[in-house]
Coordinates of C-alpha atoms in Angstrom, one line a residue:
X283 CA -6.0 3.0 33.5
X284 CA -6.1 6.5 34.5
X285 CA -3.1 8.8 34.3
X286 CA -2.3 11.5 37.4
X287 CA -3.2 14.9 36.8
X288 CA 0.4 15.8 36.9
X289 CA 2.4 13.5 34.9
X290 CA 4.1 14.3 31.8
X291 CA 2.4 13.7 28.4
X292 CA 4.6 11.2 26.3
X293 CA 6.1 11.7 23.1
X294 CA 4.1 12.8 20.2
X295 CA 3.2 9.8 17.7
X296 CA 4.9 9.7 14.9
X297 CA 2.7 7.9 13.1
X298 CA -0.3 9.1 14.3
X299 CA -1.6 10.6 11.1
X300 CA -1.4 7.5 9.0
X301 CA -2.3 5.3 11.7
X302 CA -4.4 2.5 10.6
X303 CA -4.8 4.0 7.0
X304 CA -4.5 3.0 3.5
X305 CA -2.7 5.1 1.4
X306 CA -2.3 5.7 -2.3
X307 CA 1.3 4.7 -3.4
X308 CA 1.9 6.9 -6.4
X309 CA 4.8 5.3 -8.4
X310 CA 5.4 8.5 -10.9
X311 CA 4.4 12.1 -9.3
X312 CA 2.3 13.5 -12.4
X313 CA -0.8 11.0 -13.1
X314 CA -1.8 10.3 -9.4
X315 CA -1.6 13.9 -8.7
X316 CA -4.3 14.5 -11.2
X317 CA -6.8 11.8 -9.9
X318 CA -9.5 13.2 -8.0
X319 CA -9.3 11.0 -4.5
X320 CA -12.4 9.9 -2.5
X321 CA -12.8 11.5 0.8
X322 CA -12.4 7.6 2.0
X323 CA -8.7 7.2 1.0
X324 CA -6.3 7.7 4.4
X325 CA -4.0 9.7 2.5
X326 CA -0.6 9.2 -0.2
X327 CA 3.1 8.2 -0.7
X328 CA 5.0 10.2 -3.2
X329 CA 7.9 9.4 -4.7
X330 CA 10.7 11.8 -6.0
X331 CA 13.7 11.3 -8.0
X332 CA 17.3 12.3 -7.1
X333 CA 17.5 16.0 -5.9
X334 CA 13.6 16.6 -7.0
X335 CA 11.8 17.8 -3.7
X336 CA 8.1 16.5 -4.0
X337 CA 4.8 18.2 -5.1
X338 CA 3.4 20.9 -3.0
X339 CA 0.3 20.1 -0.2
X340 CA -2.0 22.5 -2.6
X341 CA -1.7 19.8 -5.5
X342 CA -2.7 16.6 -3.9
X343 CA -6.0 17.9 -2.4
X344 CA -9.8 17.2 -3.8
X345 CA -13.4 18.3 -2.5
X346 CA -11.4 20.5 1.1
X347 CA -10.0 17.5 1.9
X348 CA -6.3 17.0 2.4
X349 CA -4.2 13.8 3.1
X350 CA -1.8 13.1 4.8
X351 CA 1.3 12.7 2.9
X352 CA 4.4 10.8 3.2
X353 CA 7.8 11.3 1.0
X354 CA 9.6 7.9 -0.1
X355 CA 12.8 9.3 -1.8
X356 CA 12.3 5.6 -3.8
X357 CA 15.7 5.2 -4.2
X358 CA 15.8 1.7 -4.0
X359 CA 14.9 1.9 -7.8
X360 CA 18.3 3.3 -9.1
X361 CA 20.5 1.9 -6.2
X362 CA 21.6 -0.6 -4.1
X363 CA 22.3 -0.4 -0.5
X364 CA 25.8 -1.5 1.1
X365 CA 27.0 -1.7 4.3
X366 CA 29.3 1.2 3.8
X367 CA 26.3 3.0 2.5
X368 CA 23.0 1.3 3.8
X369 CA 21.6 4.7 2.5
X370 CA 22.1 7.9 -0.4
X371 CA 21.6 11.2 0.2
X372 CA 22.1 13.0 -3.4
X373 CA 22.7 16.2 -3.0
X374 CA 24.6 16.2 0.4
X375 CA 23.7 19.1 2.0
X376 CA 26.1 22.2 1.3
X377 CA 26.6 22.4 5.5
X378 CA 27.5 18.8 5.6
X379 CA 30.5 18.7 3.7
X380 CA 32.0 15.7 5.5
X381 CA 29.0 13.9 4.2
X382 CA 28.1 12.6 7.9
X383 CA 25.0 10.2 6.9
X384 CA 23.9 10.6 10.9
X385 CA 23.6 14.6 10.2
X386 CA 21.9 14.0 6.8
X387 CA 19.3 11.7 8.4
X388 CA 19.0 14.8 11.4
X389 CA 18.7 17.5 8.4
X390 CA 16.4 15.8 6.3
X391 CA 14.0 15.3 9.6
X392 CA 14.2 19.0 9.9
X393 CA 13.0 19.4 6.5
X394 CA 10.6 21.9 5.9
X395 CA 7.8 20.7 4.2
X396 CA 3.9 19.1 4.5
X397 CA 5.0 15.9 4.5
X398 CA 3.7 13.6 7.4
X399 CA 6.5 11.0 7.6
X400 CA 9.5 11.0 5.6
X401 CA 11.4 7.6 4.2
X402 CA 15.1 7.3 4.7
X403 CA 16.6 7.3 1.1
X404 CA 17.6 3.6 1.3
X405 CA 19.2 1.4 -1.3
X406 CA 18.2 -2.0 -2.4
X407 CA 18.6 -4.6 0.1
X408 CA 19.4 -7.9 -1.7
X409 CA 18.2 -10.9 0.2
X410 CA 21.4 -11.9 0.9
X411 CA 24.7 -11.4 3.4
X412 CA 25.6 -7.7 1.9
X413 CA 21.8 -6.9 2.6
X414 CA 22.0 -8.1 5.9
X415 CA 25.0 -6.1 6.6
X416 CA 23.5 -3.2 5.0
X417 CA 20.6 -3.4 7.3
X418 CA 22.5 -3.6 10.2
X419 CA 24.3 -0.3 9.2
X420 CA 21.2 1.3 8.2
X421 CA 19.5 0.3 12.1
X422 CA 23.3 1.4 13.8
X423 CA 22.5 4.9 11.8
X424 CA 19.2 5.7 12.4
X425 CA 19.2 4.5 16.5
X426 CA 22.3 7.2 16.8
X427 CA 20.2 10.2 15.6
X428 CA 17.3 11.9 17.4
X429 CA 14.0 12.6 14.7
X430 CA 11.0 13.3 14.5
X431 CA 9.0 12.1 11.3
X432 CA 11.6 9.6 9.8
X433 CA 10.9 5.9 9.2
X434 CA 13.7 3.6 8.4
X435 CA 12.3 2.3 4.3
X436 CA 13.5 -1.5 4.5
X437 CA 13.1 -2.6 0.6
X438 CA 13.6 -6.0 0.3
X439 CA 13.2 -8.5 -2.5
X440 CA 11.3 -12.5 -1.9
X441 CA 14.7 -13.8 -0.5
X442 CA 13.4 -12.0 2.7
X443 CA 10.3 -13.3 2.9
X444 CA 11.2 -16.6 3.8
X445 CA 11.2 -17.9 7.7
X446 CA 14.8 -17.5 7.6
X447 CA 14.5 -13.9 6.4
X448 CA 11.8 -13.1 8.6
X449 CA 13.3 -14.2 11.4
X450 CA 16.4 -11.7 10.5
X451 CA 13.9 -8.6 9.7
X452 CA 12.3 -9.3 13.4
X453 CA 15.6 -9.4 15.0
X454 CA 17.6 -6.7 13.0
X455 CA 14.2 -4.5 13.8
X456 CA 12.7 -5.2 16.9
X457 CA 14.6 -2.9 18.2
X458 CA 14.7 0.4 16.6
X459 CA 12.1 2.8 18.1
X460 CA 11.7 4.8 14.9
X461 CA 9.2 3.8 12.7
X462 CA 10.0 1.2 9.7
X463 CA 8.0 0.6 6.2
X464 CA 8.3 -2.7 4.3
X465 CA 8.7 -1.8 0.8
X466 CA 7.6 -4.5 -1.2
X467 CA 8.2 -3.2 -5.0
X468 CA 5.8 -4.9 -7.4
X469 CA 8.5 -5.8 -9.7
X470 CA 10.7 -7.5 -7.3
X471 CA 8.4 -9.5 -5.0
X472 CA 5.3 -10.8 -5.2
X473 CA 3.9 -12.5 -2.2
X474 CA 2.3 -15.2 -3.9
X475 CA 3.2 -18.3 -1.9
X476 CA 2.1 -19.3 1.8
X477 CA 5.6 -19.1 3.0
X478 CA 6.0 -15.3 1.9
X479 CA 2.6 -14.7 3.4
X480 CA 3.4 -16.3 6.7
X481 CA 6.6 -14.2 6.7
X482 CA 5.1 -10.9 6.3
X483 CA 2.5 -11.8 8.5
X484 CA 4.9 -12.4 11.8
X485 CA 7.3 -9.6 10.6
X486 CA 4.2 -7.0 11.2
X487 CA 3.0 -9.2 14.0
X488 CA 6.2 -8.9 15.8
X489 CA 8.0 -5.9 15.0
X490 CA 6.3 -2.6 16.3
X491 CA 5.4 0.4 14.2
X492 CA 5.8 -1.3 10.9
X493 CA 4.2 -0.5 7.4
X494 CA 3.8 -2.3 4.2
X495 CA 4.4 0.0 1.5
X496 CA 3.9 -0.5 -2.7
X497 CA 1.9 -3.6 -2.1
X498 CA -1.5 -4.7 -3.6
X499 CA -4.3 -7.0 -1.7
X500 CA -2.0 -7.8 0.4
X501 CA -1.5 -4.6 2.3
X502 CA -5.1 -5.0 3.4
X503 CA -3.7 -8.5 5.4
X504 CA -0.8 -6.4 6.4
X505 CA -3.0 -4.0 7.9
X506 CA -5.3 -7.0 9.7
X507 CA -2.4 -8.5 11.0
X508 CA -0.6 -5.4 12.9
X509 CA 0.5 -3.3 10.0
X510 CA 0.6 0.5 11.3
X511 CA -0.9 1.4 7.9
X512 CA 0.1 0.3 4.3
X513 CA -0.1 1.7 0.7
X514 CA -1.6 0.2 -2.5
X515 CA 0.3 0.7 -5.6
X516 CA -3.3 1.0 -6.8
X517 CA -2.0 2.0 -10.7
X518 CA 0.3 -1.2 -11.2
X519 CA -2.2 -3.7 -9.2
X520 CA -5.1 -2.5 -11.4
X521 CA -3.1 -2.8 -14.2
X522 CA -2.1 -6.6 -14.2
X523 CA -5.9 -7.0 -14.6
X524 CA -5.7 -10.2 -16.8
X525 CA -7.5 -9.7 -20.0
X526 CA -11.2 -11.1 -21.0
X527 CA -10.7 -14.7 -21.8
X528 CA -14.1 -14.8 -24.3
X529 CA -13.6 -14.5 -28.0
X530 CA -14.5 -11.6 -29.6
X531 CA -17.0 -10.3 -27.1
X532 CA -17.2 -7.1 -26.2
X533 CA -15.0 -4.8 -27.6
X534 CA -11.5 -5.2 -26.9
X535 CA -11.1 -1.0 -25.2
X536 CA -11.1 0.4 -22.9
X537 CA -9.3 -2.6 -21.3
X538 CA -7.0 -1.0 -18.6
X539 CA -6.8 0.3 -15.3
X540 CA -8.9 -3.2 -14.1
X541 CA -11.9 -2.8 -12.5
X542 CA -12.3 -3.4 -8.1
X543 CA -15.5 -5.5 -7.3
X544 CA -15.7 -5.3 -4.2
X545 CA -17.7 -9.0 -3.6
X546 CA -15.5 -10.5 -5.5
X547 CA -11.6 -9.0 -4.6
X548 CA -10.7 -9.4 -7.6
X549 CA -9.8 -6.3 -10.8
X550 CA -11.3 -7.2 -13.9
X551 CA -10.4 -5.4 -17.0
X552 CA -13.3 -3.8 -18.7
X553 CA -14.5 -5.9 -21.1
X554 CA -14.3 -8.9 -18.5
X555 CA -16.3 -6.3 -15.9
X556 CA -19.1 -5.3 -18.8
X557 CA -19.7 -8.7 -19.3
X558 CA -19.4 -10.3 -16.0
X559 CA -20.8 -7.9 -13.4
X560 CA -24.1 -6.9 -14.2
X561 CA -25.6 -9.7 -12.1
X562 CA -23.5 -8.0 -9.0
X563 CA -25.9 -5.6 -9.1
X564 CA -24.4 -1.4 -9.3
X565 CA -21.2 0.1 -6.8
X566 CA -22.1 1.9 -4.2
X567 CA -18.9 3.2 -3.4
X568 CA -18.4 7.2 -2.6
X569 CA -17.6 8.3 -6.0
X570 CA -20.2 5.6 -7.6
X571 CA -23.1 7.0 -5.2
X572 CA -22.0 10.8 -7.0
X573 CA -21.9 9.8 -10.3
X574 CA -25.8 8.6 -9.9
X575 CA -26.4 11.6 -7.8
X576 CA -25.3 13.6 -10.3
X577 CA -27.5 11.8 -13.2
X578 CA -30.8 11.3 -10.9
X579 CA -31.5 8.0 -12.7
X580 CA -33.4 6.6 -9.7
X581 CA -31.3 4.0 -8.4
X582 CA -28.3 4.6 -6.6
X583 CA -25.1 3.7 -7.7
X584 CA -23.7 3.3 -11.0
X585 CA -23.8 0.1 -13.4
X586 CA -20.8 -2.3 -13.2
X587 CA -21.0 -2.5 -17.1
X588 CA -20.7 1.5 -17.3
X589 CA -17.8 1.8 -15.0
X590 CA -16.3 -0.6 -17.5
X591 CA -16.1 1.8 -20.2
X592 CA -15.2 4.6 -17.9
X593 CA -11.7 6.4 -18.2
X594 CA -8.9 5.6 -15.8
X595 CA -9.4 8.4 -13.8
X596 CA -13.0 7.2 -12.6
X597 CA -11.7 3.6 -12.4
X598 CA -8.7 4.5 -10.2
X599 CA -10.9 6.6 -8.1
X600 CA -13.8 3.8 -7.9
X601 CA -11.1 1.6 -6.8
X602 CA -9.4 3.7 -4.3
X603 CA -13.0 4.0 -2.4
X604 CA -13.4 0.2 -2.7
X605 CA -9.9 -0.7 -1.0
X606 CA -10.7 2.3 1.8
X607 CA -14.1 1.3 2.8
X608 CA -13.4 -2.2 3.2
X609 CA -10.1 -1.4 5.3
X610 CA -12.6 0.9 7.1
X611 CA -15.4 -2.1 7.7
X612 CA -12.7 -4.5 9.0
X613 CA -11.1 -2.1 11.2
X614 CA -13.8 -1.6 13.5
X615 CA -13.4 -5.0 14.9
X616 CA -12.2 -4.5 18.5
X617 CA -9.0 -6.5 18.6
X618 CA -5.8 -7.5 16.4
X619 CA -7.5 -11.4 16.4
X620 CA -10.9 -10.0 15.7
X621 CA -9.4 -7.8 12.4
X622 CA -7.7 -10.7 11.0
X623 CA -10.4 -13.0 11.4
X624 CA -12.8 -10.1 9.7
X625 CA -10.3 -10.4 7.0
X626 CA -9.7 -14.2 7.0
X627 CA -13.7 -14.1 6.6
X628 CA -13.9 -11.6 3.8
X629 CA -11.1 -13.4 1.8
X630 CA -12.9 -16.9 2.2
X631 CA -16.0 -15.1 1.0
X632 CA -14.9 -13.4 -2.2
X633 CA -13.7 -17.1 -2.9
X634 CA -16.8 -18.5 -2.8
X635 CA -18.7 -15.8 -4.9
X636 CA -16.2 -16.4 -7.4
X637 CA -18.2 -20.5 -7.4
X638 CA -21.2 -19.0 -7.0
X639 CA -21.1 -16.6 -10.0
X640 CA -19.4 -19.4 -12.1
X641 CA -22.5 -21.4 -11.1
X642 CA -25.1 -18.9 -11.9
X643 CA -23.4 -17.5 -15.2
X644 CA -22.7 -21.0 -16.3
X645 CA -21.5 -22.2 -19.8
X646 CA -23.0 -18.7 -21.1
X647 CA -19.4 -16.5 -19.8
X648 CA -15.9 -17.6 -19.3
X649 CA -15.5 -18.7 -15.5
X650 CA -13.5 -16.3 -13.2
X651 CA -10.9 -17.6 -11.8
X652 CA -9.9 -16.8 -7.7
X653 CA -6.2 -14.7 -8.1
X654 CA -3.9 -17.1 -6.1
X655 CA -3.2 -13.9 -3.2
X656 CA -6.7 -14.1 -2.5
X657 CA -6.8 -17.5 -2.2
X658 CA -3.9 -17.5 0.0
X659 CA -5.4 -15.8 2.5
X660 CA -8.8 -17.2 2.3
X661 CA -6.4 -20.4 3.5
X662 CA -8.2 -22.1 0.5
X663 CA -4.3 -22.8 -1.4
X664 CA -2.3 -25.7 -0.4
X665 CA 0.3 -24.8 2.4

């Protein structure tokens, strides 16, 4: 549809430069800040603590490249949100000395700073009637004021991913034309069970502008299902890697961060990726393609078994690229249906290679075993 020549331009996106990105969700400012990040990566969430403003632009870039950066105050970690005070602004502002949460919201979205998009500093939203009225509050606030770069941080525990919670998250924000981020803290939820992923599922599907923020796999099927972009707390997903399962071999260190294989979806701790991977073949990923650059060995890539004894800086990095490149291979597809079957397709796939490299390895290696998200939303779990 063509525009006239003379009409007005709409209103800039907010979103527009996380759009369709995944983003590294660092949970403590100082280690993620010293990883060098892959060109691929969309860009980063930092946290900071109570009256801490966050780490300068200069610090989080790597090869010219900067990311776009969002600021999640994270204070859902210390406190819980009420519906007196759905949010906490600590300090209050020295010119807002009635403490008017409406003119806080309006200062902070003034802020001065390099940050992208900036997370309202809300509580903990317990999945039950005090949550709900703190939502509500939270929604009345942020509709009243006029901004810019906020989005309204909604984190919730399992409770609300139910069909009865979903259904409240799509009716308390359907309508609020800022932006909103689903913060799904790995040590309160989990979405581990079909009903959880069904609700997250229609809460992007439905709600506009939304993002899944501090989740693992699963933001990639946030993403493919309408997501506006989503963050992977890459440091505590890689390290839940479950340990080798063989007795003694190899080595028992390096065993943490686990280790992205990208046919499989699945992080394997080192040992388990030394032993296991080999018959994968090497990574091509962006930082795996340098690192065989760099030693001219002939082939490109770099050996799964090598990576496995790599430090956590390479492993993070390696991981990163993974997660990015496959987000970028599935967001080609030309529709919402298309992405999400993409996805569907790649989950089901990474299932089966896990059979197939059981088969091939046989009694030789301990079998790997399908982590239950993937299999989830490979639709291969029972429903």
């Amino acid at each position: 549809m063509l525009s006239s020549p003379t009409a007005s331009p709409g209103p800039p996106d907010p979103l527009s430069p996380v759009r369709d990105r995944v983003l590294l969700h660092v949970r403590d400012t100082a280690p993620g800040l010293h990883l060098r990040m892959p060109t691929t990566v969309g860009g980063i969430v930092l946290p900071s603590g109570a009256g801490t403003a966050p780490p300068r632009n200069e610090r989080i870039t790597a090869s010219g490249h900067a990311y776009p950066m969002v600021h999640d105050p994270a204070r859902h970690r210390t406190r819980v949100a009420t519906g007196e005070e759905p949010f906490h602004f600590t300090p209050w502002s020295a010119y807002n000395g009635e403490h008017d949460p409406g003119r806080a919201l309006a200062e902070m979205d003034r802020w001065q700073s390099p940050m992208a998009l900036l997370l309202t500093p809300t509580g903990f939203l317990p999945g039950d009637a005090s949550g709900i009225r703190a939502l509500r509050e939270a929604v009345r606030l942020v509709d009243r004021v006029r901004t810019d770069r906020t989005v309204l941080a909604v984190p919730v525990d399992a409770a609300w991913l139910s069909d009865f919670g979903a259904q409240t998250l799509v009716a308390l924000l359907g309508p609020v034309r800022v932006p909103k981020a689903l913060v799904l803290d790995p040590e309160r939820v989990q979405v581990d069970t079909a009903e959880r992923l069904r609700a997250l599922r229609l809460v992007v599907s439905e709600v506009h502008d939304t993002a899944v923020l501090g989740a693992g796999l699963v933001g990639l099927d946030a993403l493919a299902h309408g997501a506006s972009f989503a963050s992977l707390d890459e440091a505590a997903t890689a390290s839940c890697a479950p340990p080798y399962p063989g007795d003694p071999f190899p080595p028992p260190a390096p065993t943490w961060p686990g280790i992205l294989n990208r046919t499989l979806l699945t992080y394997m701790a080192g040992p388990t990726a030394t032993a296991h991977l080999p018959a994968l073949g090497r990574c091509t990923c962006e930082p795996c393609l340098r690192w065989g650059e760099a030693r001219s060995l002939g082939e490109p890539g770099r050996p799964f078994e090598e990576l496995g004894q790599a430090g956590t800086g390479a492993v993070h990095g390696h991981n990163l690229a993974v997660w990015s490149e496959l987000w970028q291979e599935i967001a080609r597809e030309p529709s919402p249906r298309a992405r999400a079957a993409r996805w569907n397709a790649v989950c089901a796939a990474a299932v089966r290679a896990h059979a197939w490299h059981n088969d091939t390895a046989g009694a030789r290696l301990p079998p790997l075993v399908p982590p239950r998200g993937l299999a989830l939303m490979a639709g291969c779990a029972q429903r």
